[in-house]
Coordinates of C-alpha atoms in Angstrom, one line a residue:
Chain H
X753 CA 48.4 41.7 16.8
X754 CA 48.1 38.0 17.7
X755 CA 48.1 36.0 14.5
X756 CA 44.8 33.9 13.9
X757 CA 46.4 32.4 10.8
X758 CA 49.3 30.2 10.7
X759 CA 51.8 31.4 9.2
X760 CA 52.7 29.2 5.7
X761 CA 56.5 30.6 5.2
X762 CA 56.9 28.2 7.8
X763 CA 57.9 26.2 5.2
X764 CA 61.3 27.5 5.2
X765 CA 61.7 26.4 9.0
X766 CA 64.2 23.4 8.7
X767 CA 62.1 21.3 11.7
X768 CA 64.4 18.5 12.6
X769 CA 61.5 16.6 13.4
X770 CA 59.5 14.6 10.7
X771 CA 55.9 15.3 12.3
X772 CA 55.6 18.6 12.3
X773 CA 55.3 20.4 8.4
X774 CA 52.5 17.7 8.0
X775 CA 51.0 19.0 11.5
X776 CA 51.5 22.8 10.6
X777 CA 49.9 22.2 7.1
X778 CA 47.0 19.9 8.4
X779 CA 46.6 22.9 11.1
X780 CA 46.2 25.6 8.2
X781 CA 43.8 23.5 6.2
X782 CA 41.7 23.0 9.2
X783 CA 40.7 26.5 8.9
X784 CA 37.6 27.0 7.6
X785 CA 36.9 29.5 4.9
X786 CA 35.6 32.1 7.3
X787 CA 38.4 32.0 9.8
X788 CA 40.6 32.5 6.3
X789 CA 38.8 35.5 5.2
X790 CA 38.9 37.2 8.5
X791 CA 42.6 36.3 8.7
X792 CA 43.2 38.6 5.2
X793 CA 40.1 40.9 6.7
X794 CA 43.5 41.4 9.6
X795 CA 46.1 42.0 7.1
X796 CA 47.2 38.0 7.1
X797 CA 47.2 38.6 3.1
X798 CA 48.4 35.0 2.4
X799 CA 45.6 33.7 3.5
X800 CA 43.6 34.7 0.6
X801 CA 45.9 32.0 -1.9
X802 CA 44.1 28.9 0.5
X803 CA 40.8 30.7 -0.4
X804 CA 41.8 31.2 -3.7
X805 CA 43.3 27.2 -3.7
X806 CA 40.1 26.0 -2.6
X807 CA 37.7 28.2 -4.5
X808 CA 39.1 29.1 -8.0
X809 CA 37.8 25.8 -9.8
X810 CA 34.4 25.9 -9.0
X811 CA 34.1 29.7 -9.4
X812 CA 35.4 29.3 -13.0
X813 CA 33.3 26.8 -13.9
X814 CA 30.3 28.8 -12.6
X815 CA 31.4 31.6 -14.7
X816 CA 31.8 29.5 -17.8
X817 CA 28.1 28.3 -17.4
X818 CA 27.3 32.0 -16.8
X819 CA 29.2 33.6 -19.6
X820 CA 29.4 31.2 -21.8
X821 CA 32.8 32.5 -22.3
X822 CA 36.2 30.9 -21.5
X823 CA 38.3 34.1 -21.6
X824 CA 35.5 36.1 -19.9
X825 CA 35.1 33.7 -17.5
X826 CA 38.9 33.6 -16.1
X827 CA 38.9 37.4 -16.6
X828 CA 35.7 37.8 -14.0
X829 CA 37.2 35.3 -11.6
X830 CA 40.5 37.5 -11.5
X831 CA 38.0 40.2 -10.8
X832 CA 36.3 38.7 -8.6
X833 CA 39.3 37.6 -6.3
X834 CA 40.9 41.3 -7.2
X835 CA 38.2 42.5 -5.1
X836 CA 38.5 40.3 -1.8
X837 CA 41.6 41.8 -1.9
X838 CA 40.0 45.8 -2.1
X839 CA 37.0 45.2 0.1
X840 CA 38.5 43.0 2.5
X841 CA 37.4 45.5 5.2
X842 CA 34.0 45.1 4.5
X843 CA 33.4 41.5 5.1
X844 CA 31.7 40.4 8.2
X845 CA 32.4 38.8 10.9
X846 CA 28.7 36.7 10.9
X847 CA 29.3 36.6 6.8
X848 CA 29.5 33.2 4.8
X849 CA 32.9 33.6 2.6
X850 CA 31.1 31.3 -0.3
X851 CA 27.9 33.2 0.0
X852 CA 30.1 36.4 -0.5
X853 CA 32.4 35.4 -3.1
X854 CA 29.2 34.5 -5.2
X855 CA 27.5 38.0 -4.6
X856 CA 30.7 39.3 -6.1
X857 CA 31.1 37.2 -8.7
X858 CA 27.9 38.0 -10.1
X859 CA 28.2 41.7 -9.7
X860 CA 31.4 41.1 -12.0
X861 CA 29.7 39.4 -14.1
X862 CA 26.8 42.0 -14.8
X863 CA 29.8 44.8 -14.7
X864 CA 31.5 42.6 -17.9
X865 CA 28.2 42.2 -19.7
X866 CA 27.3 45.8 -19.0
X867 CA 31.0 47.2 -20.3
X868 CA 31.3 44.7 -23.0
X869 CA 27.9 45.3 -23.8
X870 CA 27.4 41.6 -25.1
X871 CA 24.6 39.5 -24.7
X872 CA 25.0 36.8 -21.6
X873 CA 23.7 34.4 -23.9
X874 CA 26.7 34.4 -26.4
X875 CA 27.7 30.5 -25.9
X876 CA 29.9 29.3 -27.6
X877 CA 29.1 25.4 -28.5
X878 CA 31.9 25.0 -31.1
X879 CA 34.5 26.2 -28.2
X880 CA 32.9 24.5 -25.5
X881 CA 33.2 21.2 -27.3
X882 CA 36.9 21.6 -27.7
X883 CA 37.2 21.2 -24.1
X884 CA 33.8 19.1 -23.2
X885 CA 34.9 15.8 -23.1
X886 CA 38.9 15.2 -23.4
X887 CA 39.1 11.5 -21.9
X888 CA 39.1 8.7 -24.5
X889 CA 36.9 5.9 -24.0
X890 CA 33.0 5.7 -24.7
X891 CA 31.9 4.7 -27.9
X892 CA 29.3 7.0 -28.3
X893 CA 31.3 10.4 -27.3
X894 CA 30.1 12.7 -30.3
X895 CA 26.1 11.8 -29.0
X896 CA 27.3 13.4 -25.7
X897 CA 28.9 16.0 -27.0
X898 CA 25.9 16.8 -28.8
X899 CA 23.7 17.0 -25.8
X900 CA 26.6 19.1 -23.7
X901 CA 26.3 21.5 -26.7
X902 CA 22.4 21.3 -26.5
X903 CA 22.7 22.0 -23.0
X904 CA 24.8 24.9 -23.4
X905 CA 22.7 26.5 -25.8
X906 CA 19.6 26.1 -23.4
X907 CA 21.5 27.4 -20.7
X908 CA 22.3 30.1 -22.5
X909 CA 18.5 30.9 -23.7
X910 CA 18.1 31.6 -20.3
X911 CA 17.9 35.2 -18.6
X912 CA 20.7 35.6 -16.6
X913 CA 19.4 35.8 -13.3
X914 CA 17.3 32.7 -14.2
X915 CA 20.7 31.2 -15.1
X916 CA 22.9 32.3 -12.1
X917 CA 20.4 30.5 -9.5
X918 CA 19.9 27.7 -11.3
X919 CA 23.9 27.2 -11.1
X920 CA 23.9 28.2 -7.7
X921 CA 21.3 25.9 -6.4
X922 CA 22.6 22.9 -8.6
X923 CA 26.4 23.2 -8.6
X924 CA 27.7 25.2 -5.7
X925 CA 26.9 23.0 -2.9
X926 CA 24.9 26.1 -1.7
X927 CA 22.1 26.2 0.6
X928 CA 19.0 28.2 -0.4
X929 CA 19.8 30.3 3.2
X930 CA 22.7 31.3 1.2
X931 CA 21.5 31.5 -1.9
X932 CA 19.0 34.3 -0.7
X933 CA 21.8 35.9 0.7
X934 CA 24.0 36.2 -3.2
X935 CA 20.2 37.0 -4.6
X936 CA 19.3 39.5 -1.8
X937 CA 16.0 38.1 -1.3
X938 CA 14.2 35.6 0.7
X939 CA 15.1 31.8 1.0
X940 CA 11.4 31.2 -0.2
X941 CA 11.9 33.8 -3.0
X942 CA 15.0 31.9 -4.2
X943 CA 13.7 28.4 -4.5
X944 CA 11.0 29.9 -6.4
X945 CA 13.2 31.3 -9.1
X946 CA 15.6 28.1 -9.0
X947 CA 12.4 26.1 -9.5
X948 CA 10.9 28.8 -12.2
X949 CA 14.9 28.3 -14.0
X950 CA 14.6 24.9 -14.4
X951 CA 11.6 24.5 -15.3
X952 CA 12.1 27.2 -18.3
X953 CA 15.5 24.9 -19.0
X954 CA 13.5 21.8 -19.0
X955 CA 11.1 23.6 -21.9
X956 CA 14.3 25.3 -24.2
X957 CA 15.8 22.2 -23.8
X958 CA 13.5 19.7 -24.8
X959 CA 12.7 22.1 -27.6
X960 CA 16.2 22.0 -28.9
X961 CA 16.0 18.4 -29.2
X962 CA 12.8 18.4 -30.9
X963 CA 14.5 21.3 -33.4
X964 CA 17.7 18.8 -34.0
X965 CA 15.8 15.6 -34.7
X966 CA 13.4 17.7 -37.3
Chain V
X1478 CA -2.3 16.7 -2.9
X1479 CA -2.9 17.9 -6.1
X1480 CA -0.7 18.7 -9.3
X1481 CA 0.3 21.8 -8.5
X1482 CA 1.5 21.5 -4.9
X1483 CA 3.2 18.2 -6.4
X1484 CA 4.9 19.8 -9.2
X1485 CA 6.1 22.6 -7.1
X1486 CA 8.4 19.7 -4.7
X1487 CA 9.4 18.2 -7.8
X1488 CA 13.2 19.9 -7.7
X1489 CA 13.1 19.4 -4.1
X1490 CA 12.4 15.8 -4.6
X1491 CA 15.1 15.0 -7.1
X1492 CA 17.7 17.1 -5.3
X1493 CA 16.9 15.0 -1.7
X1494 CA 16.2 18.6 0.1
X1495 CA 12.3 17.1 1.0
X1496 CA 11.3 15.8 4.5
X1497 CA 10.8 12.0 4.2
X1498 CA 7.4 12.7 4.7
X1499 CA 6.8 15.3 2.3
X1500 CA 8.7 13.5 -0.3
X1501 CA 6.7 10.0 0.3
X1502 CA 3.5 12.3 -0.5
X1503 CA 4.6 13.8 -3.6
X1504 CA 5.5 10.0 -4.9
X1505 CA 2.3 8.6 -4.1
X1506 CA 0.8 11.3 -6.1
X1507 CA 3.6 10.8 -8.8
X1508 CA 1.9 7.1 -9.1
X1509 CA -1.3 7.7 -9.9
X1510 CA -1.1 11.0 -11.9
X1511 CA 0.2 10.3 -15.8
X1512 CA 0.6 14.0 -16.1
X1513 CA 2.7 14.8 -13.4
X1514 CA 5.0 11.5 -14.4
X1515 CA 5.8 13.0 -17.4
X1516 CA 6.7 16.5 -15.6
X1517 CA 8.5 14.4 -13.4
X1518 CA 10.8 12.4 -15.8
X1519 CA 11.4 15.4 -17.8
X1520 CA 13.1 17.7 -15.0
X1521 CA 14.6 14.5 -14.1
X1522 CA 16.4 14.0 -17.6
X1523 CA 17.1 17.6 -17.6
X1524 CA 18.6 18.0 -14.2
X1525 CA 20.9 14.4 -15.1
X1526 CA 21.8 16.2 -18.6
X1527 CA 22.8 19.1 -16.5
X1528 CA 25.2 17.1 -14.1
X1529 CA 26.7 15.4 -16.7
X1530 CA 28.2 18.9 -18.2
X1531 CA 31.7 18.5 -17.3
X1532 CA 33.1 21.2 -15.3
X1533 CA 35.7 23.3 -16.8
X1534 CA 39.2 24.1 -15.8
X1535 CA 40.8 27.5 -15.9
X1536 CA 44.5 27.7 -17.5
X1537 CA 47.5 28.3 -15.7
X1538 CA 47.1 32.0 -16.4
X1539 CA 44.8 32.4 -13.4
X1540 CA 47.0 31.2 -10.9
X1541 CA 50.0 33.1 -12.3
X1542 CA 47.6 36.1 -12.7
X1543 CA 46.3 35.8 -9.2
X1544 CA 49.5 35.5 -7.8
X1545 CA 51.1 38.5 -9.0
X1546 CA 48.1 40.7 -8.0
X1547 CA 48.4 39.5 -4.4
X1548 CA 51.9 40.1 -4.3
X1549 CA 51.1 44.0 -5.8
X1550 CA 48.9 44.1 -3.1
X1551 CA 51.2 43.1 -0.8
X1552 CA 53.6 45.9 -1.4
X1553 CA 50.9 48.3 -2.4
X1554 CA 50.5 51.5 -0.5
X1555 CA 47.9 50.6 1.5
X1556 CA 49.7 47.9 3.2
X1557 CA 52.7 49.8 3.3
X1558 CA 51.5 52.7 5.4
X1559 CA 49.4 49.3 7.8
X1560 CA 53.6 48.8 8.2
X1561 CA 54.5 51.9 8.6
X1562 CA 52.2 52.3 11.2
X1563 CA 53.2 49.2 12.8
X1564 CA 56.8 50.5 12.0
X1565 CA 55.7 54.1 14.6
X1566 CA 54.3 51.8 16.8
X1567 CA 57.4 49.4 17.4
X1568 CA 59.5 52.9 17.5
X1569 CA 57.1 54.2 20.7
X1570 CA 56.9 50.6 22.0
X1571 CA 61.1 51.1 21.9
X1572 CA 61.2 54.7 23.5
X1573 CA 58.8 53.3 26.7
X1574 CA 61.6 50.1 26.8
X1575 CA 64.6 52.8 27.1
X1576 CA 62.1 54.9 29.7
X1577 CA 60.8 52.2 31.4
X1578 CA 63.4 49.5 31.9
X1579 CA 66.1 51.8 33.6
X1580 CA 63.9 53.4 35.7
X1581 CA 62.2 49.9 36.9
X1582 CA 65.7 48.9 37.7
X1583 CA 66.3 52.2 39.3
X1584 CA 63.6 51.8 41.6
X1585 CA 64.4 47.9 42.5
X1586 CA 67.5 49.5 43.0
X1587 CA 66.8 52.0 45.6
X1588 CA 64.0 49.9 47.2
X1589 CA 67.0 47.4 47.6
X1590 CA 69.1 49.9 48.7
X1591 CA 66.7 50.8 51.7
X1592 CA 65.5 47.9 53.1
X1593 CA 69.1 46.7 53.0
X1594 CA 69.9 49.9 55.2
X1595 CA 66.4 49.2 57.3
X1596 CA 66.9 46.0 57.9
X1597 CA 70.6 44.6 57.2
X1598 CA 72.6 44.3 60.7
X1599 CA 75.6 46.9 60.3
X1600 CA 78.7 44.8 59.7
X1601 CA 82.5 45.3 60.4
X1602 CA 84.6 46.9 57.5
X1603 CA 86.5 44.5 57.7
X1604 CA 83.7 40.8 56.7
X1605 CA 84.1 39.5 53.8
X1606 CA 80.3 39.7 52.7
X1607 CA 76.6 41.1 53.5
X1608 CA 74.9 38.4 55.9
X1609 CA 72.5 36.1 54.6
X1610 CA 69.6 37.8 55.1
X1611 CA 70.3 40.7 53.2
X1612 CA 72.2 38.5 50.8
X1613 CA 68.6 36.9 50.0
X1614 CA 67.2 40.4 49.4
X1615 CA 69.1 41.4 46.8
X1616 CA 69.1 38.1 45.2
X1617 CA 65.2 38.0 45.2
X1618 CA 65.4 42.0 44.0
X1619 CA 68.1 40.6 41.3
X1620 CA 65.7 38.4 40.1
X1621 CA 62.8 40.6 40.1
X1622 CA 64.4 43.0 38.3
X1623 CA 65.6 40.7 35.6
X1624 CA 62.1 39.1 35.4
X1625 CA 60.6 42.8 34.9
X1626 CA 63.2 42.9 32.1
X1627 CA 62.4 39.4 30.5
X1628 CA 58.5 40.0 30.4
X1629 CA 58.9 43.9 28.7
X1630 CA 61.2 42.2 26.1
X1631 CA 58.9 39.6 25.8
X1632 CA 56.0 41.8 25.6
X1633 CA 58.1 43.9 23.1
X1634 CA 58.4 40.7 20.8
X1635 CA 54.6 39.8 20.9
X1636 CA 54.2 43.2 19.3
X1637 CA 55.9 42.3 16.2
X1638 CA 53.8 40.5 13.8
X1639 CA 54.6 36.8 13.3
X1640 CA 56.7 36.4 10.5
X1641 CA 58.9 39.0 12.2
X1642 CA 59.2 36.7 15.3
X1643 CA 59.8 33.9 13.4
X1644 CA 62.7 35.6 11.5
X1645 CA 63.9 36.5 14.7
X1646 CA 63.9 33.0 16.0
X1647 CA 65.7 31.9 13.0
X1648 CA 68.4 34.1 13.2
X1649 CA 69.5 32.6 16.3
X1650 CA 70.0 29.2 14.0
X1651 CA 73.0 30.8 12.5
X1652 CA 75.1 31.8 15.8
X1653 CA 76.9 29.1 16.6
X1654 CA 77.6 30.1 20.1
X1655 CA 74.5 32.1 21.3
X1656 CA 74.9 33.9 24.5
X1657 CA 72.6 33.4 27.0
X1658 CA 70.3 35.6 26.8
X1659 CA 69.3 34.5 23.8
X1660 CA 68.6 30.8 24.9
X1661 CA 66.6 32.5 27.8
X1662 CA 64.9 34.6 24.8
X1663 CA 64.7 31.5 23.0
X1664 CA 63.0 29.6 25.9
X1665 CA 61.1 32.8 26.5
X1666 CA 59.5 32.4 22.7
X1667 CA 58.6 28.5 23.3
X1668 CA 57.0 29.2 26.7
X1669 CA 55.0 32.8 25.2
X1670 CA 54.8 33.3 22.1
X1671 CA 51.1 32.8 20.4
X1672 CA 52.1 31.2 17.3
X1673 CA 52.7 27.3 17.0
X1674 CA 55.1 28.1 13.9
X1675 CA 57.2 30.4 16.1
X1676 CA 57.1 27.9 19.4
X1677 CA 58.4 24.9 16.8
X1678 CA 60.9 27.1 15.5
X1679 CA 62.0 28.3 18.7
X1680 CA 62.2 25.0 20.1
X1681 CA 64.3 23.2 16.8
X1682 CA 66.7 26.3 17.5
X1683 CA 67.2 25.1 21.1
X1684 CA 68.3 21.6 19.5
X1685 CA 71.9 22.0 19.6
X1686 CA 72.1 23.4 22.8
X1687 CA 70.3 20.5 24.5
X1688 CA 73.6 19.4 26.6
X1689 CA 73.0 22.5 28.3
X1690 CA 70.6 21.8 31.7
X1691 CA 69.0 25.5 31.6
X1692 CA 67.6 24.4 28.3
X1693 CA 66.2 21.4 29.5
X1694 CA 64.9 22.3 32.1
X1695 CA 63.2 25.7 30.7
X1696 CA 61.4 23.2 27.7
X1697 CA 60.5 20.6 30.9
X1698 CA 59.0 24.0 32.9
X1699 CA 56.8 24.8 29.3
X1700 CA 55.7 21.6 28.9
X1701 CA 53.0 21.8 31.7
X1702 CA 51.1 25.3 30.3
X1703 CA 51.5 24.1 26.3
X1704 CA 48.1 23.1 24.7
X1705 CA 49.1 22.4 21.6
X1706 CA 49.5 18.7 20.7
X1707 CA 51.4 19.3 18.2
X1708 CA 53.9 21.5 20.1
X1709 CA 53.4 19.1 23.2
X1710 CA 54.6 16.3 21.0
X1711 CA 57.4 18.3 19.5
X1712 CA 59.0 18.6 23.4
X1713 CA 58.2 15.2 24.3
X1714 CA 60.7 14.3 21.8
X1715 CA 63.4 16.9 22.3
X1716 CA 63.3 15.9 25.9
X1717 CA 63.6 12.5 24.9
X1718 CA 66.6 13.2 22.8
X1719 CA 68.1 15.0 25.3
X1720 CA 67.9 12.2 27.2
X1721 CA 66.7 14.2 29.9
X1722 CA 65.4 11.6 33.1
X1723 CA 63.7 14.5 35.0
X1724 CA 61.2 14.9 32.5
X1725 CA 60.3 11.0 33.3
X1726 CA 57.6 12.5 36.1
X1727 CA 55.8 14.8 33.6
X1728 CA 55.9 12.0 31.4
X1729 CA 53.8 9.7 33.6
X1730 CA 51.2 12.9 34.3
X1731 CA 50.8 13.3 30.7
X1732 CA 49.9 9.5 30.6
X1733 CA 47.6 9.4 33.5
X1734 CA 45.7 12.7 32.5
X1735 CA 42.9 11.9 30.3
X1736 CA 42.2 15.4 29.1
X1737 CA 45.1 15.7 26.6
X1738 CA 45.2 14.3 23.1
X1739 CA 45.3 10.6 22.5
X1740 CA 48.8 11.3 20.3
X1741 CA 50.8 13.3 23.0
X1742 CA 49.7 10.6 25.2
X1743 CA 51.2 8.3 23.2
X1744 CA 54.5 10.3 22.4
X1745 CA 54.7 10.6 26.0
X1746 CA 54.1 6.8 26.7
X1747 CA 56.9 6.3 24.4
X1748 CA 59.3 8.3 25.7
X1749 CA 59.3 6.9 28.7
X1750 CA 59.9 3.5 27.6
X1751 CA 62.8 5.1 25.8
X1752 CA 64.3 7.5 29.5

């Protein structure tokens, strides 16, 4: 088979020339995430670390918003990427590799709630704060911290499909064409719920602060 | 417009995903409608509260965990028996080579054999050497047949999947006196071979025998039929460290021809400066 993915042990190559490791690395990341996932579709297993590289951080922080969980949320995202690996053959050559890693991620995530039984809206504020804001600076810190927290609890009054578009649309850098796609319905049917989610955030959230400051 | 067509663009409008048009509608509604203001600013503060939630970072345990399951993959038994596979394939690949290369050779052989009788002038026992014609035959039939057996070889190679190739290429780093079939297989790799990493690899391996002129000259031949800049650029300067003046006229085509990439130009440019 003629390789469509470069191969990255060409580290170990000792080129005597200084352009080329650059080249051969620029040439890899040039590949888009689709031409990636068809290479590990091929058998070019190494191509799924790039994906993975590229992917990992904003998956996990998807899944933290969704779970509310730290430890679920790196325990879905192995899932998730443990999967690729198993249904590799069923990815499509017309698919969208972000569009597809979402529709698995959330089907992971309904599997963990639906094993662990727990309710999606378990946040966590006390552990979430540990990590919300870790630079110094800014006076007024423990006020934001306060709102993050706010925030999570809202988010996490949500349903959980309410939830998982909302994050979709507003973090993902996802287009509602492919936002239908991880929702299996239409584009016009997913802006509605996105629009429906945030307005239903806009109303917990608000009512928090009204709760805090009686 | 009225409130609810407006307040159904509002997300639209504050995540820039309106027309111009459609958005310049729903504001001029926004400014005379107190209601809707305060529906506006609300999602507003909302959606700005939500993209100030910093984003978390997983712990090394991902990567590590990640890792290790592509590497279990890797040697699972699902990709073992796609090697295996690969492994019978090579094997019947290998049994056609041992059918088909002798008996290519056999008939080159026996086609040489009879046109030489057909057409060769008989000479006396006693001089020293077939006449020129038939000399030409069988150095044209020589050649065939040793092209037939440089493209199945080659063919043979392509079948291998890359990282194979490339460990073949590499091994040839280690001889230090590699016979010459091996440059020729070497040259063979730079000139066919589908993979830039293999091409660059088989070309640094040809480094140190540079002071030979069949290797020059085979990376001066590939030049013309390599699209890859990168490659390109890679034999621009092996021919320029080889110091090697016949490549100055593919130099100056490179130059003139305004198809190829800016930087091969260039490399080109500057190796001529330096022949």
């Amino acid at each position: 088979m003629i390789s469509a993915y470069p191969d990255i042990r060409a580290e170990s190559v000792p080129f005597v020339f200084n352009s080329a490791p650059d080249a051969v690395d620029a040439a890899t990341d040039t590949l888009s995430d689709h031409e990636l996932m068809l290479a590990v579709r091929d058998g070019e297993l190494d191509a799924l670390g790039d994906l993975f590289e590229r992917h990992h951080g904003p998956l996990y922080g998807f899944l933290v918003k969704v779970t509310g969980q730290r430890t679920a949320a790196e325990d879905i995202a192995q899932t998730v990427f443990q999967r690729m690996l198993k249904y590799r053959h069923t990815y499509r050559d017309d698919g969208s590799f972000t569009a597809w890693m979402y529709h698995l991620a959330r089907r992971c995530a309904s599997d963990h709630f639906r094993k662990s039984n727990a309710a999606p809206a378990a946040t966590d504020p006390s552990q979430l704060q540990d990590h919300a804001d870790d630079t110094p600076n800014a006076g007024d810190r423990a006020a934001t911290r306060d709102d993050h927290a706010l925030l999570h609890s809202a988010l996490g009054r949500l349903d959980r499909d309410d939830r998982e578009v909302l994050l979709l649309s507003r973090f993902q850098e996802l287009s509602f064409a492919e936002i239908a796609t991880i929702l299996e319905c239409s584009v016009g049917a997913a802006k509605v719920r996105a629009h429906r989610a945030l307005r239903e955030l806009r109303d917990t959230y608000f009512q928090l602060q009204k709760e805090k400051l009686t | 417009m009225n409130c609810t067509h407006a307040q159904e663009r509002f997300a639209d409008v504050l995540d820039g995903r309106l027309a111009a048009a459609d958005t310049a509608e729903v504001r001029a509604h926004l400014a005379s409608c107190p209601d809707c203001q305060r529906e506006y600013s609300a999602l507003a503060q909302t959606l700005a509260a939500l993209d100030t939630l910093p984003a978390a970072r997983p712990g090394p345990a991902l990567r590590k965990n990640f890792y290790a399951m592509l590497e279990e993959e890797k040697n699972s038994a699902a990709s073992v028996a796609a090697a295996t596979a690969r492994h019978r394939h090579q094997t019947r690949a290998s049994l056609w080579r041992w059918i088909l290369t002798p008996a290519t050779a056999a008939v080159l052989a026996l086609g040489g054999f009879l046109l030489g009788t057909r057409f060769a002038t008989p000479t006396p026992a006693a001089a020293p050497g077939p006449d020129p014609a038939t000399a030409r035959l069988i150095a044209d039939l020589q050649a065939r047949v040793e092209s037939v057996g440089q493209l199945v070889g080659m063919s043979l190679l392509q079948q291998r999947s890359t990282s194979e190739r490339l460990q073949t290429v590499l091994a040839t780093l280690d001889k230090k006196n590699p016979d010459q079939k091996m440059i020729s297989d070497l040259i063979g790799s730079l000139a066919l071979d589908p993979s830039t990493n293999v091409r660059l690899s088989a070309l640094d391996a040809l480094y140190p025998h540079a002071n030979q002129p069949i290797v020059r000259s085979g990376v001066l031949a590939t030049l013309p039929r390599e699209q890859n800049p990168l490659v390109q650029v890679a034999m621009i300067d092996f021919l320029v460290a080889a110091r090697d003046r016949d490549a100055a006229p593919e130099f100056e085509r490179i130059i003139r021809n305004d198809t190829i990439d800016q930087q091969v130009r260039d490399a080109a440019k500057r190796g001529l400066a330096q022949l």
